[in-house]
PDB file of C-alpha atoms in Angstrom:
ATOM      1  CA  MET J   1      -8.027   3.644  16.186  1.00  0.00           C
ATOM      2  CA  LYS J   2      -8.373   6.193  18.999  1.00  0.00           C
ATOM      3  CA  LYS J   3      -7.017   8.817  16.735  1.00  0.00           C
ATOM      4  CA  ILE J   4      -9.653   8.050  13.832  1.00  0.00           C
ATOM      5  CA  GLY J   5     -12.426   8.481  16.514  1.00  0.00           C
ATOM      6  CA  PHE J   6     -13.300   4.904  17.679  1.00  0.00           C
ATOM      7  CA  ASP J   7     -15.007   4.350  20.945  1.00  0.00           C
ATOM      8  CA  GLU J   8     -12.525   3.331  23.693  1.00  0.00           C
ATOM      9  CA  LYS J   9     -15.155  -0.088  24.282  1.00  0.00           C
ATOM     10  CA  TRP J  10     -14.777  -0.887  20.588  1.00  0.00           C
ATOM     11  CA  ILE J  11     -11.143  -0.507  20.674  1.00  0.00           C
ATOM     12  CA  VAL J  12     -10.900  -3.098  23.549  1.00  0.00           C
ATOM     13  CA  LYS J  13     -13.102  -5.428  21.770  1.00  0.00           C
ATOM     14  CA  ILE J  14     -10.912  -5.619  18.744  1.00  0.00           C
ATOM     15  CA  MET J  15      -7.795  -5.512  20.832  1.00  0.00           C
ATOM     16  CA  ASN J  16      -9.230  -8.417  22.656  1.00  0.00           C
ATOM     17  CA  CYS J  17      -9.766 -10.060  19.293  1.00  0.00           C
ATOM     18  CA  ILE J  18      -5.950  -9.691  18.589  1.00  0.00           C
ATOM     19  CA  ARG J  19      -4.433 -10.791  22.179  1.00  0.00           C
ATOM     20  CA  LEU J  20      -6.972 -13.381  22.951  1.00  0.00           C
ATOM     21  CA  VAL J  21      -7.225 -15.119  19.652  1.00  0.00           C
ATOM     22  CA  LYS J  22      -7.215 -18.936  19.385  1.00  0.00           C
ATOM     23  CA  TYR J  23      -7.428 -21.503  16.665  1.00  0.00           C
ATOM     24  CA  MET J  24      -8.363 -25.009  15.869  1.00  0.00           C
ATOM     25  CA  VAL J  25      -7.560 -26.837  12.744  1.00  0.00           C
ATOM     26  CA  LYS J  26     -10.151 -29.478  11.403  1.00  0.00           C
ATOM     27  CA  CYS J  27      -8.672 -32.157   9.190  1.00  0.00           C
ATOM     28  CA  ASN J  28     -10.332 -35.176   8.064  1.00  0.00           C
ATOM     29  CA  ASN J  29     -13.432 -34.119  10.381  1.00  0.00           C
ATOM     30  CA  ILE J  30     -11.248 -34.446  13.353  1.00  0.00           C
ATOM     31  CA  LEU J  31     -10.555 -31.049  15.321  1.00  0.00           C
ATOM     32  CA  SER J  32      -6.840 -30.351  16.671  1.00  0.00           C
ATOM     33  CA  ASP J  33      -5.999 -29.114  20.183  1.00  0.00           C
ATOM     34  CA  ILE J  34      -6.379 -25.394  20.559  1.00  0.00           C
ATOM     35  CA  ILE J  35      -3.547 -23.381  18.980  1.00  0.00           C
ATOM     36  CA  ILE J  36      -2.486 -19.998  20.626  1.00  0.00           C
ATOM     37  CA  PRO J  37      -0.398 -17.722  18.328  1.00  0.00           C
ATOM     38  CA  GLU J  38       2.303 -15.944  20.015  1.00  0.00           C
ATOM     39  CA  ASN J  39       1.922 -12.728  17.826  1.00  0.00           C
ATOM     40  CA  GLY J  40      -1.854 -12.273  17.630  1.00  0.00           C
ATOM     41  CA  ILE J  41      -3.646 -12.717  14.413  1.00  0.00           C
ATOM     42  CA  ARG J  42      -2.321 -13.869  11.176  1.00  0.00           C
ATOM     43  CA  GLN J  43      -2.350 -13.033   7.431  1.00  0.00           C
ATOM     44  CA  GLY J  44      -5.547 -14.524   6.267  1.00  0.00           C
ATOM     45  CA  ASP J  45      -7.533 -13.970   9.473  1.00  0.00           C
ATOM     46  CA  PRO J  46     -10.770 -12.071   8.559  1.00  0.00           C
ATOM     47  CA  LEU J  47     -10.050  -9.363  11.094  1.00  0.00           C
ATOM     48  CA  SER J  48      -6.345  -8.980   9.488  1.00  0.00           C
ATOM     49  CA  ALA J  49      -7.721  -7.130   6.439  1.00  0.00           C
ATOM     50  CA  TYR J  50      -9.419  -4.486   8.502  1.00  0.00           C
ATOM     51  CA  LEU J  51      -6.806  -3.746  10.757  1.00  0.00           C
ATOM     52  CA  PHE J  52      -4.449  -3.279   7.628  1.00  0.00           C
ATOM     53  CA  LEU J  53      -6.753  -0.631   6.659  1.00  0.00           C
ATOM     54  CA  PHE J  54      -6.569   1.020   9.757  1.00  0.00           C
ATOM     55  CA  CYS J  55      -2.658   1.215   9.303  1.00  0.00           C
ATOM     56  CA  MET J  56      -3.207   2.353   5.779  1.00  0.00           C
ATOM     57  CA  GLU J  57      -5.375   5.147   7.090  1.00  0.00           C
ATOM     58  CA  VAL J  58      -2.370   6.229   9.184  1.00  0.00           C
ATOM     59  CA  VAL J  59      -0.070   6.187   6.075  1.00  0.00           C
ATOM     60  CA  SER J  60      -2.803   8.077   4.163  1.00  0.00           C
ATOM     61  CA  ARG J  61      -3.149  11.023   6.678  1.00  0.00           C
ATOM     62  CA  MET J  62       0.651  11.302   7.139  1.00  0.00           C
ATOM     63  CA  LEU J  63       1.174  11.932   3.261  1.00  0.00           C
ATOM     64  CA  ILE J  64      -1.965  14.053   2.971  1.00  0.00           C
ATOM     65  CA  GLN J  65      -0.673  16.164   5.732  1.00  0.00           C
ATOM     66  CA  ALA J  66       2.707  16.368   4.185  1.00  0.00           C
ATOM     67  CA  GLN J  67       1.215  17.364   1.094  1.00  0.00           C
ATOM     68  CA  ASP J  68      -1.096  20.087   2.614  1.00  0.00           C
ATOM     69  CA  ASN J  69       1.785  21.481   4.375  1.00  0.00           C
ATOM     70  CA  ASN J  70       4.107  21.746   1.047  1.00  0.00           C
ATOM     71  CA  ILE J  71       6.444  19.083   2.470  1.00  0.00           C
ATOM     72  CA  LEU J  72       5.655  16.479  -0.127  1.00  0.00           C
ATOM     73  CA  ARG J  73       3.993  17.612  -3.521  1.00  0.00           C
ATOM     74  CA  GLY J  74       2.232  14.589  -5.378  1.00  0.00           C
ATOM     75  CA  VAL J  75       2.208  14.555  -9.273  1.00  0.00           C
ATOM     76  CA  ARG J  76      -0.825  15.787 -11.556  1.00  0.00           C
ATOM     77  CA  ALA J  77      -2.285  13.624 -14.202  1.00  0.00           C
ATOM     78  CA  SER J  78      -3.129  17.045 -16.239  1.00  0.00           C
ATOM     79  CA  ILE J  79      -2.135  20.609 -15.896  1.00  0.00           C
ATOM     80  CA  ASN J  80      -4.880  21.726 -13.749  1.00  0.00           C
ATOM     81  CA  GLY J  81      -5.592  18.422 -12.041  1.00  0.00           C
ATOM     82  CA  PRO J  82      -5.446  17.744  -8.418  1.00  0.00           C
ATOM     83  CA  ARG J  83      -2.119  16.558  -7.116  1.00  0.00           C
ATOM     84  CA  ILE J  84      -2.141  12.706  -6.381  1.00  0.00           C
ATOM     85  CA  ILE J  85       0.392  11.530  -3.638  1.00  0.00           C
ATOM     86  CA  HIS J  86      -0.915   8.011  -3.207  1.00  0.00           C
ATOM     87  CA  LEU J  87      -3.188   5.263  -4.395  1.00  0.00           C
ATOM     88  CA  PHE J  88      -4.280   2.123  -2.225  1.00  0.00           C
ATOM     89  CA  PHE J  89      -5.722  -0.945  -3.577  1.00  0.00           C
ATOM     90  CA  ALA J  90      -6.029  -3.972  -0.988  1.00  0.00           C
ATOM     91  CA  ASP J  91      -2.388  -4.048   0.176  1.00  0.00           C
ATOM     92  CA  ASP J  92      -0.921  -2.342  -2.728  1.00  0.00           C
ATOM     93  CA  VAL J  93       0.270   1.074  -2.519  1.00  0.00           C
ATOM     94  CA  LEU J  94       1.354   3.488  -5.154  1.00  0.00           C
ATOM     95  CA  LEU J  95       3.374   6.518  -4.158  1.00  0.00           C
ATOM     96  CA  PHE J  96       3.854   9.628  -6.195  1.00  0.00           C
ATOM     97  CA  VAL J  97       6.398  11.961  -5.599  1.00  0.00           C
ATOM     98  CA  ARG J  98       8.513  14.406  -7.475  1.00  0.00           C
ATOM     99  CA  ASN J  99      12.057  13.419  -8.473  1.00  0.00           C
ATOM    100  CA  LYS J 100      13.799  15.711  -6.037  1.00  0.00           C
ATOM    101  CA  LYS J 101      16.151  14.564  -3.231  1.00  0.00           C
ATOM    102  CA  SER J 102      14.377  16.269  -0.505  1.00  0.00           C
ATOM    103  CA  ASP J 103      11.070  14.862  -1.478  1.00  0.00           C
ATOM    104  CA  VAL J 104      12.438  11.134  -1.597  1.00  0.00           C
ATOM    105  CA  GLU J 105      14.154  11.601   1.631  1.00  0.00           C
ATOM    106  CA  MET J 106      10.984  13.000   3.244  1.00  0.00           C
ATOM    107  CA  LEU J 107       9.278   9.919   1.848  1.00  0.00           C
ATOM    108  CA  VAL J 108      11.617   7.670   3.102  1.00  0.00           C
ATOM    109  CA  ASN J 109      11.511   9.440   6.787  1.00  0.00           C
ATOM    110  CA  MET J 110       7.739   9.092   6.490  1.00  0.00           C
ATOM    111  CA  LEU J 111       7.928   5.352   5.700  1.00  0.00           C
ATOM    112  CA  ASN J 112      10.243   4.609   8.614  1.00  0.00           C
ATOM    113  CA  THR J 113       8.180   6.701  11.000  1.00  0.00           C
ATOM    114  CA  PHE J 114       5.223   4.458   9.849  1.00  0.00           C
ATOM    115  CA  SER J 115       7.185   1.507  10.488  1.00  0.00           C
ATOM    116  CA  ASN J 116       8.453   2.481  13.986  1.00  0.00           C
ATOM    117  CA  ILE J 117       4.973   3.504  15.151  1.00  0.00           C
ATOM    118  CA  LEU J 118       2.895   0.753  13.957  1.00  0.00           C
ATOM    119  CA  GLY J 119       5.567  -2.011  13.753  1.00  0.00           C
ATOM    120  CA  GLN J 120       4.718  -2.806  10.145  1.00  0.00           C
ATOM    121  CA  GLU J 121       7.510  -3.339   7.749  1.00  0.00           C
ATOM    122  CA  ILE J 122       7.721  -2.541   4.192  1.00  0.00           C
ATOM    123  CA  ASN J 123       8.749  -5.517   1.983  1.00  0.00           C
ATOM    124  CA  PHE J 124      11.577  -3.770   0.017  1.00  0.00           C
ATOM    125  CA  GLU J 125      12.290  -7.161  -2.100  1.00  0.00           C
ATOM    126  CA  LYS J 126       8.479  -6.659  -3.458  1.00  0.00           C
ATOM    127  CA  SER J 127       8.626  -2.880  -3.766  1.00  0.00           C
ATOM    128  CA  MET J 128       9.893  -1.130  -7.022  1.00  0.00           C
ATOM    129  CA  VAL J 129      10.541   2.380  -8.066  1.00  0.00           C
ATOM    130  CA  LEU J 130       9.594   3.764 -11.698  1.00  0.00           C
ATOM    131  CA  PHE J 131      10.997   6.989 -12.599  1.00  0.00           C
ATOM    132  CA  SER J 132       9.728   9.650 -15.106  1.00  0.00           C
ATOM    133  CA  PRO J 133      11.580   9.661 -18.271  1.00  0.00           C
ATOM    134  CA  ASN J 134      12.987  13.200 -17.354  1.00  0.00           C
ATOM    135  CA  THR J 135      14.953  11.525 -14.415  1.00  0.00           C
ATOM    136  CA  SER J 136      18.646  11.413 -15.136  1.00  0.00           C
ATOM    137  CA  ARG J 137      20.516   8.192 -14.644  1.00  0.00           C
ATOM    138  CA  ALA J 138      22.480   9.578 -11.926  1.00  0.00           C
ATOM    139  CA  GLN J 139      19.333  10.759 -10.196  1.00  0.00           C
ATOM    140  CA  ARG J 140      17.826   7.339 -10.694  1.00  0.00           C
ATOM    141  CA  ASN J 141      20.838   5.625  -9.064  1.00  0.00           C
ATOM    142  CA  ASN J 142      20.931   8.137  -6.167  1.00  0.00           C
ATOM    143  CA  PHE J 143      17.217   7.760  -5.280  1.00  0.00           C
ATOM    144  CA  SER J 144      17.197   3.993  -5.762  1.00  0.00           C
ATOM    145  CA  ASP J 145      20.029   3.840  -2.975  1.00  0.00           C
ATOM    146  CA  ILE J 146      18.027   6.067  -0.785  1.00  0.00           C
ATOM    147  CA  LEU J 147      14.683   4.115  -1.230  1.00  0.00           C
ATOM    148  CA  GLY J 148      16.195   0.837  -0.893  1.00  0.00           C
ATOM    149  CA  MET J 149      13.950  -0.476  -3.809  1.00  0.00           C
ATOM    150  CA  MET J 150      14.663  -2.385  -7.334  1.00  0.00           C
ATOM    151  CA  VAL J 151      14.407   0.379 -10.276  1.00  0.00           C
ATOM    152  CA  VAL J 152      12.133  -0.959 -13.135  1.00  0.00           C
ATOM    153  CA  GLU J 153      11.998   0.680 -16.503  1.00  0.00           C
ATOM    154  CA  ASN J 154       8.494   0.274 -17.018  1.00  0.00           C
ATOM    155  CA  LEU J 155       5.300  -1.147 -15.355  1.00  0.00           C
ATOM    156  CA  ASN J 156       3.406  -3.185 -18.094  1.00  0.00           C
ATOM    157  CA  ASN J 157       0.227  -3.371 -15.736  1.00  0.00           C
ATOM    158  CA  TYR J 158      -0.839  -2.980 -12.296  1.00  0.00           C
ATOM    159  CA  LEU J 159      -3.512  -5.178 -10.831  1.00  0.00           C
ATOM    160  CA  CYS J 160      -3.934  -6.860 -14.467  1.00  0.00           C
ATOM    161  CA  LEU J 161      -4.760  -3.343 -16.092  1.00  0.00           C
ATOM    162  CA  PRO J 162      -2.160  -1.844 -18.541  1.00  0.00           C
ATOM    163  CA  ILE J 163       0.034   0.900 -17.536  1.00  0.00           C
ATOM    164  CA  PRO J 164       0.402   3.331 -19.407  1.00  0.00           C
ATOM    165  CA  ILE J 165      -2.937   3.359 -21.072  1.00  0.00           C
ATOM    166  CA  GLY J 166      -1.975   5.886 -24.033  1.00  0.00           C
ATOM    167  CA  LYS J 167      -4.415   7.332 -26.354  1.00  0.00           C
ATOM    168  CA  LYS J 168      -5.617   3.782 -27.997  1.00  0.00           C
ATOM    169  CA  LYS J 169      -7.924   2.774 -25.223  1.00  0.00           C
ATOM    170  CA  THR J 170      -9.556  -0.046 -26.990  1.00  0.00           C
ATOM    171  CA  ILE J 171      -6.280  -1.773 -27.811  1.00  0.00           C
ATOM    172  CA  ALA J 172      -4.946  -1.197 -23.946  1.00  0.00           C
ATOM    173  CA  PHE J 173      -8.057  -2.675 -22.512  1.00  0.00           C
ATOM    174  CA  LYS J 174      -8.440  -5.701 -25.172  1.00  0.00           C
ATOM    175  CA  GLU J 175      -6.589  -8.060 -23.053  1.00  0.00           C
ATOM    176  CA  ALA J 176      -8.573  -7.216 -19.804  1.00  0.00           C
ATOM    177  CA  ASN J 177     -11.864  -7.416 -21.743  1.00  0.00           C
ATOM    178  CA  ASN J 178     -10.818 -10.786 -23.076  1.00  0.00           C
ATOM    179  CA  ARG J 179     -10.173 -12.333 -19.695  1.00  0.00           C
ATOM    180  CA  LEU J 180     -13.362 -10.701 -18.276  1.00  0.00           C
ATOM    181  CA  SER J 181     -15.546 -12.247 -21.160  1.00  0.00           C
ATOM    182  CA  CYS J 182     -13.790 -15.740 -20.544  1.00  0.00           C
ATOM    183  CA  ARG J 183     -14.733 -15.394 -16.839  1.00  0.00           C
ATOM    184  CA  ILE J 184     -18.488 -14.402 -17.694  1.00  0.00           C
ATOM    185  CA  ASN J 185     -18.795 -17.124 -20.189  1.00  0.00           C
ATOM    186  CA  SER J 186     -17.340 -19.733 -18.038  1.00  0.00           C
TER     187      SER J 186
END
């Protein structure tokens, strides 16, 4: 938080919310005794989402700096479009790197650095890698071993939106439109 530019007084207040947190559970209108967690706040705590965003800001800055210094290169959605190296949504992260061993190894090093600095672990059981169709089978196997992630052949959707979209956008988004219409009508 200091590197992002937060004032020291604010940082102390936030850290007190983490270190001095106490919980009480209400069941059948009866409050439990005070519960003092041993490891600070828990998932579901209103503050945890904001703290997670601070952590993701660190990852974002690391990736952007690596791209600016030509250490990593993202991918382009079009020939003259900007390079995209990452997208974040809530606690989901999409990372885009070229299928070069040096880029994959650098990405792994950055993720390990992130984990070591912030004490956040990447859940490799929930993580997956999708390769470009141009990536050879040997490269896929090699990069999969380096990344330690499950290889998938396609992503049918992400956040309930179709991937890839293709040229027929009305067909691609038909299911999403139907779900949205049902929700609105209910």
